[in-house]
């Protein structure tokens, strides 16, 4: 993958670019969003378009958008053996409108990378890059986001593991067989080798035990339960997801019956 292709992947999959976006309606350096008042301003700005009934729902949604940053670090580490500078001083958070829907992108002030060199043990390099990124960017970002809406930051960290699962499967599907093991090893390193304190937590947020339930659509298929609630039930017209950890099996059985009745009624 050449430099241009790499930049295209970053823009397409992670909304990270060094180009100016059209129709930008909000922008602020990420370093400034580490100030509570500025983060509250972003939450207030985004909430009406997101149709949030409570700012906590907006915060969870922002956490999922911000997930593009750690996903990009994980992808480039495994696929490129190189990471891009996503420090708060190098990223500007941009909000733009697409047919009335707000979307985020992350503009780099400069395209700077940290390549792996073979004269250094790879795990040592990987630890340095992951620890620096999570300590300098994601930990203060999620702490400020949580403080802005008076919620536990663990709720925000919990938005990431399932998103990582989905993306890792996609990367392995697209990558050659020789990279499958590297992708799994690097994610295992993130979950097992990075100390909880790097994330500002008592437990590494990626070190989670997956729990599976029968799918809503097919009882013969097992699907994973989310790590934390996405809080979409706190949106206009929102409701609990079938895989929400807050639901009991009785709740899910009622959702199955409701869907079966709807299928029969429309059948």
Short mmCIF file of C-alpha atoms in Angstrom, two decimals:
data_model
loop_
_atom_site.label_atom_id
_atom_site.label_comp_id
_atom_site.label_asym_id
_atom_site.label_seq_id
_atom_site.Cartn_x
_atom_site.Cartn_y
_atom_site.Cartn_z
CA UNK A 1 0.00 0.00 0.00
CA UNK A 2 1.56 3.28 -1.08
CA UNK A 3 1.26 6.61 0.73
CA UNK A 4 -1.69 7.83 -1.35
CA UNK A 5 -3.62 4.59 -0.87
CA UNK A 6 -2.95 4.77 2.86
CA UNK A 7 -4.34 8.29 3.04
CA UNK A 8 -7.42 7.20 1.09
CA UNK A 9 -8.08 4.38 3.55
CA UNK A 10 -7.69 6.74 6.49
CA UNK A 11 -10.20 9.13 4.96
CA UNK A 12 -12.70 6.48 3.86
CA UNK A 13 -12.67 4.20 6.91
CA UNK A 14 -11.69 6.50 9.77
CA UNK A 15 -12.66 10.00 8.55
CA UNK A 16 -9.08 11.17 9.07
CA UNK A 17 -7.58 13.49 6.48
CA UNK A 18 -5.20 16.37 6.02
CA UNK A 19 -7.59 17.98 3.53
CA UNK A 20 -10.21 20.62 4.25
CA UNK A 21 -13.81 19.36 4.27
CA UNK A 22 -16.61 21.17 2.50
CA UNK A 23 -19.67 22.40 4.39
CA UNK A 24 -17.92 22.44 7.76
CA UNK A 25 -20.26 23.93 10.37
CA UNK A 26 -18.08 23.41 13.43
CA UNK A 27 -14.38 22.90 14.03
CA UNK A 28 -12.15 23.00 17.06
CA UNK A 29 -8.67 21.64 17.81
CA UNK A 30 -8.88 18.42 19.75
CA UNK A 31 -6.59 19.92 22.37
CA UNK A 32 -9.27 22.53 23.12
CA UNK A 33 -11.93 19.85 23.54
CA UNK A 34 -10.01 18.62 26.56
CA UNK A 35 -11.48 21.66 28.34
CA UNK A 36 -14.88 20.84 29.85
CA UNK A 37 -16.61 24.05 28.72
CA UNK A 38 -15.56 23.49 25.11
CA UNK A 39 -16.72 19.88 25.16
CA UNK A 40 -20.08 20.98 26.57
CA UNK A 41 -20.36 23.41 23.69
CA UNK A 42 -19.86 20.57 21.19
CA UNK A 43 -22.45 18.43 23.00
CA UNK A 44 -24.97 21.28 22.93
CA UNK A 45 -24.27 21.86 19.24
CA UNK A 46 -24.62 18.22 18.20
CA UNK A 47 -27.52 17.15 20.44
CA UNK A 48 -30.43 18.68 18.46
CA UNK A 49 -29.36 17.05 15.18
CA UNK A 50 -28.79 13.75 17.00
CA UNK A 51 -32.26 14.15 18.55
CA UNK A 52 -30.89 13.45 22.01
CA UNK A 53 -33.25 13.68 24.97
CA UNK A 54 -30.34 13.61 27.41
CA UNK A 55 -26.73 14.80 26.95
CA UNK A 56 -25.44 11.38 28.02
CA UNK A 57 -26.84 9.94 24.78
CA UNK A 58 -24.90 12.55 22.84
CA UNK A 59 -21.73 11.75 24.78
CA UNK A 60 -22.05 8.06 23.92
CA UNK A 61 -22.57 8.95 20.26
CA UNK A 62 -19.50 11.18 20.30
CA UNK A 63 -17.49 8.34 21.84
CA UNK A 64 -18.45 6.16 18.87
CA UNK A 65 -17.34 8.88 16.46
CA UNK A 66 -14.09 9.38 18.37
CA UNK A 67 -13.54 5.60 18.10
CA UNK A 68 -12.23 6.32 14.60
CA UNK A 69 -8.99 7.51 16.19
CA UNK A 70 -8.03 4.35 18.12
CA UNK A 71 -9.29 2.20 15.25
CA UNK A 72 -6.95 4.05 12.91
CA UNK A 73 -4.03 3.50 15.28
CA UNK A 74 -4.81 -0.21 15.53
CA UNK A 75 -5.21 -0.59 11.76
CA UNK A 76 -2.02 1.20 10.81
CA UNK A 77 -0.06 -0.63 13.51
CA UNK A 78 -1.08 -4.04 12.20
CA UNK A 79 -1.34 -3.42 8.47
CA UNK A 80 1.34 -0.79 7.94
CA UNK A 81 3.61 -1.28 10.99
CA UNK A 82 3.41 2.48 11.25
CA UNK A 83 1.15 4.89 13.11
CA UNK A 84 0.06 8.42 12.34
CA UNK A 85 0.35 11.29 14.80
CA UNK A 86 -3.08 11.61 16.44
CA UNK A 87 -1.96 13.69 19.38
CA UNK A 88 -4.46 16.38 20.51
CA UNK A 89 -2.21 19.13 19.13
CA UNK A 90 -2.28 17.61 15.63
CA UNK A 91 -6.01 16.93 15.23
CA UNK A 92 -8.89 19.30 14.55
CA UNK A 93 -12.39 17.91 15.08
CA UNK A 94 -14.70 18.99 12.25
CA UNK A 95 -18.45 18.66 11.99
CA UNK A 96 -20.09 18.96 8.60
CA UNK A 97 -23.56 18.49 7.18
CA UNK A 98 -24.54 15.87 4.59
CA UNK A 99 -28.17 16.25 3.51
CA UNK A 100 -29.06 17.55 6.94
CA UNK A 101 -27.21 14.85 8.88
CA UNK A 102 -24.14 15.86 10.86
CA UNK A 103 -20.94 13.87 10.38
CA UNK A 104 -17.49 14.15 11.87
CA UNK A 105 -14.04 14.18 10.37
CA UNK A 106 -10.62 14.60 11.91
CA UNK A 107 -8.26 16.95 10.14
CA UNK A 108 -4.54 16.53 10.65
CA UNK A 109 -2.46 19.67 10.86
CA UNK A 110 0.46 17.68 9.50
CA UNK A 111 0.87 14.14 8.25
CA UNK A 112 3.49 12.74 10.60
CA UNK A 113 4.09 9.03 11.21
CA UNK A 114 5.92 6.75 13.63
CA UNK A 115 7.24 3.74 11.67
CA UNK A 116 8.44 0.48 13.13
CA UNK A 117 12.17 -0.11 12.68
CA UNK A 118 13.49 -3.66 12.74
CA UNK A 119 16.37 -2.75 15.03
CA UNK A 120 13.79 -2.41 17.84
CA UNK A 121 11.66 -5.28 19.22
CA UNK A 122 8.19 -4.93 17.69
CA UNK A 123 6.37 -5.32 21.01
CA UNK A 124 8.47 -2.52 22.47
CA UNK A 125 7.56 -0.23 19.57
CA UNK A 126 3.89 -1.24 19.74
CA UNK A 127 3.74 -0.59 23.47
CA UNK A 128 5.28 2.86 23.04
CA UNK A 129 2.86 3.86 20.29
CA UNK A 130 -0.31 2.49 21.93
CA UNK A 131 0.51 3.72 25.43
CA UNK A 132 1.39 7.22 24.20
CA UNK A 133 -1.78 7.49 22.11
CA UNK A 134 -4.20 6.29 24.78
CA UNK A 135 -2.53 8.23 27.57
CA UNK A 136 -2.23 11.52 25.65
CA UNK A 137 -5.34 11.45 23.46
CA UNK A 138 -8.10 9.01 24.39
CA UNK A 139 -7.84 9.03 28.19
CA UNK A 140 -8.18 12.82 28.61
CA UNK A 141 -10.72 12.96 25.78
CA UNK A 142 -13.07 10.43 27.38
CA UNK A 143 -12.53 11.85 30.86
CA UNK A 144 -13.53 15.32 29.65
CA UNK A 145 -16.48 13.95 27.70
CA UNK A 146 -17.73 12.05 30.75
CA UNK A 147 -17.23 15.02 33.06
CA UNK A 148 -19.17 17.27 30.68
CA UNK A 149 -22.35 15.22 31.14
CA UNK A 150 -21.69 13.87 34.65
CA UNK A 151 -21.40 10.21 33.63
CA UNK A 152 -18.91 7.43 34.29
CA UNK A 153 -16.17 7.30 31.66
CA UNK A 154 -16.48 3.51 31.69
CA UNK A 155 -19.76 3.93 29.81
CA UNK A 156 -17.81 5.61 27.00
CA UNK A 157 -14.93 3.12 26.93
CA UNK A 158 -17.53 0.38 26.70
CA UNK A 159 -18.62 1.69 23.29
CA UNK A 160 -15.29 0.54 21.77
CA UNK A 161 -14.73 -3.24 22.10
CA UNK A 162 -17.64 -4.38 19.91
CA UNK A 163 -16.73 -1.74 17.33
CA UNK A 164 -13.19 -3.12 17.32
CA UNK A 165 -14.53 -6.68 16.86
CA UNK A 166 -16.44 -5.62 13.76
CA UNK A 167 -13.55 -3.71 12.24
CA UNK A 168 -10.98 -6.43 12.98
CA UNK A 169 -13.15 -8.96 11.14
CA UNK A 170 -13.33 -6.60 8.16
CA UNK A 171 -9.56 -6.07 8.14
CA UNK A 172 -8.87 -9.80 8.22
CA UNK A 173 -11.35 -10.36 5.42
CA UNK A 174 -9.61 -7.77 3.23
CA UNK A 175 -6.02 -8.53 4.24
CA UNK A 176 -3.88 -11.41 3.11
CA UNK A 177 -3.57 -14.51 5.27
CA UNK A 178 -0.12 -13.43 6.43
CA UNK A 179 -1.66 -10.44 8.26
CA UNK A 180 -4.45 -12.31 10.07
CA UNK A 181 -2.17 -13.43 12.88
CA UNK A 182 -0.62 -9.96 13.19
CA UNK A 183 -4.05 -8.33 13.51
CA UNK A 184 -5.09 -10.75 16.26
CA UNK A 185 -1.76 -10.52 18.07
CA UNK A 186 -1.76 -6.73 18.08
CA UNK A 187 -5.30 -6.54 19.43
CA UNK A 188 -4.43 -9.13 22.06
CA UNK A 189 -1.45 -6.96 22.98
CA UNK A 190 -3.72 -3.93 23.40
CA UNK A 191 -6.13 -5.87 25.61
CA UNK A 192 -3.59 -7.79 27.68
CA UNK A 193 -0.35 -5.79 27.82
CA UNK A 194 -1.40 -2.15 28.20
CA UNK A 195 -1.84 -1.27 31.86
CA UNK A 196 -5.27 -0.01 33.03
CA UNK A 197 -3.71 3.23 34.25
CA UNK A 198 -2.87 4.19 30.66
CA UNK A 199 -6.63 4.45 30.09
CA UNK A 200 -7.27 6.06 33.45
CA UNK A 201 -9.22 2.95 34.49
CA UNK A 202 -8.92 0.21 37.09
CA UNK A 203 -9.30 -2.36 34.32
CA UNK A 204 -8.16 -2.36 30.71
CA UNK A 205 -11.40 -1.50 28.83
CA UNK A 206 -10.51 -3.86 25.97
CA UNK A 207 -10.06 -6.82 28.28
CA UNK A 208 -13.65 -7.94 28.25
CA UNK A 209 -15.36 -11.30 28.39
CA UNK A 210 -17.72 -11.72 25.47
CA UNK A 211 -21.21 -12.95 26.28
CA UNK A 212 -23.40 -14.42 23.56
CA UNK A 213 -27.16 -14.73 23.16
CA UNK A 214 -29.50 -16.13 20.53
CA UNK A 215 -30.06 -13.75 17.64
CA UNK A 216 -33.33 -11.88 17.34
CA UNK A 217 -33.73 -13.04 13.73
CA UNK A 218 -32.45 -16.61 14.02
CA UNK A 219 -32.28 -18.55 17.29
CA UNK A 220 -29.65 -20.84 15.76
CA UNK A 221 -27.20 -17.93 15.52
CA UNK A 222 -25.30 -16.58 18.50
CA UNK A 223 -24.63 -12.82 18.66
CA UNK A 224 -22.50 -10.93 21.20
CA UNK A 225 -23.99 -8.70 23.87
CA UNK A 226 -22.71 -5.12 23.87
CA UNK A 227 -20.26 -4.16 26.61
CA UNK A 228 -22.26 -1.10 27.69
CA UNK A 229 -25.55 0.46 26.68
CA UNK A 230 -25.32 2.79 23.65
CA UNK A 231 -28.00 5.01 25.30
CA UNK A 232 -29.93 5.35 22.05
CA UNK A 233 -33.09 4.82 24.06
CA UNK A 234 -32.47 8.40 25.23
CA UNK A 235 -33.14 9.72 21.73
CA UNK A 236 -36.42 10.79 20.17
CA UNK A 237 -38.13 7.57 19.11
CA UNK A 238 -35.25 5.54 20.54
CA UNK A 239 -35.47 2.17 22.23
CA UNK A 240 -33.24 -0.46 23.78
CA UNK A 241 -31.20 -2.58 21.39
CA UNK A 242 -31.75 -6.34 21.45
CA UNK A 243 -28.11 -6.86 22.45
CA UNK A 244 -28.14 -4.24 25.22
CA UNK A 245 -26.55 -5.56 28.43
CA UNK A 246 -29.32 -3.88 30.45
CA UNK A 247 -31.97 -6.24 29.08
CA UNK A 248 -32.96 -9.50 30.73
CA UNK A 249 -33.66 -12.65 28.76
CA UNK A 250 -37.35 -12.05 29.54
CA UNK A 251 -37.09 -8.65 27.85
CA UNK A 252 -35.50 -10.24 24.79
CA UNK A 253 -38.13 -12.94 24.60
CA UNK A 254 -40.81 -10.24 24.54
CA UNK A 255 -38.93 -8.50 21.71
CA UNK A 256 -38.81 -11.80 19.78
CA UNK A 257 -42.56 -12.29 20.21
CA UNK A 258 -43.24 -8.73 19.12
CA UNK A 259 -41.18 -9.19 15.98
CA UNK A 260 -42.87 -12.49 15.18
CA UNK A 261 -46.28 -10.85 15.54
CA UNK A 262 -45.24 -7.99 13.26
CA UNK A 263 -43.99 -10.44 10.64
CA UNK A 264 -47.28 -12.36 10.76
CA UNK A 265 -49.29 -9.14 10.54
CA UNK A 266 -47.34 -8.02 7.49
CA UNK A 267 -47.11 -11.46 6.02
#
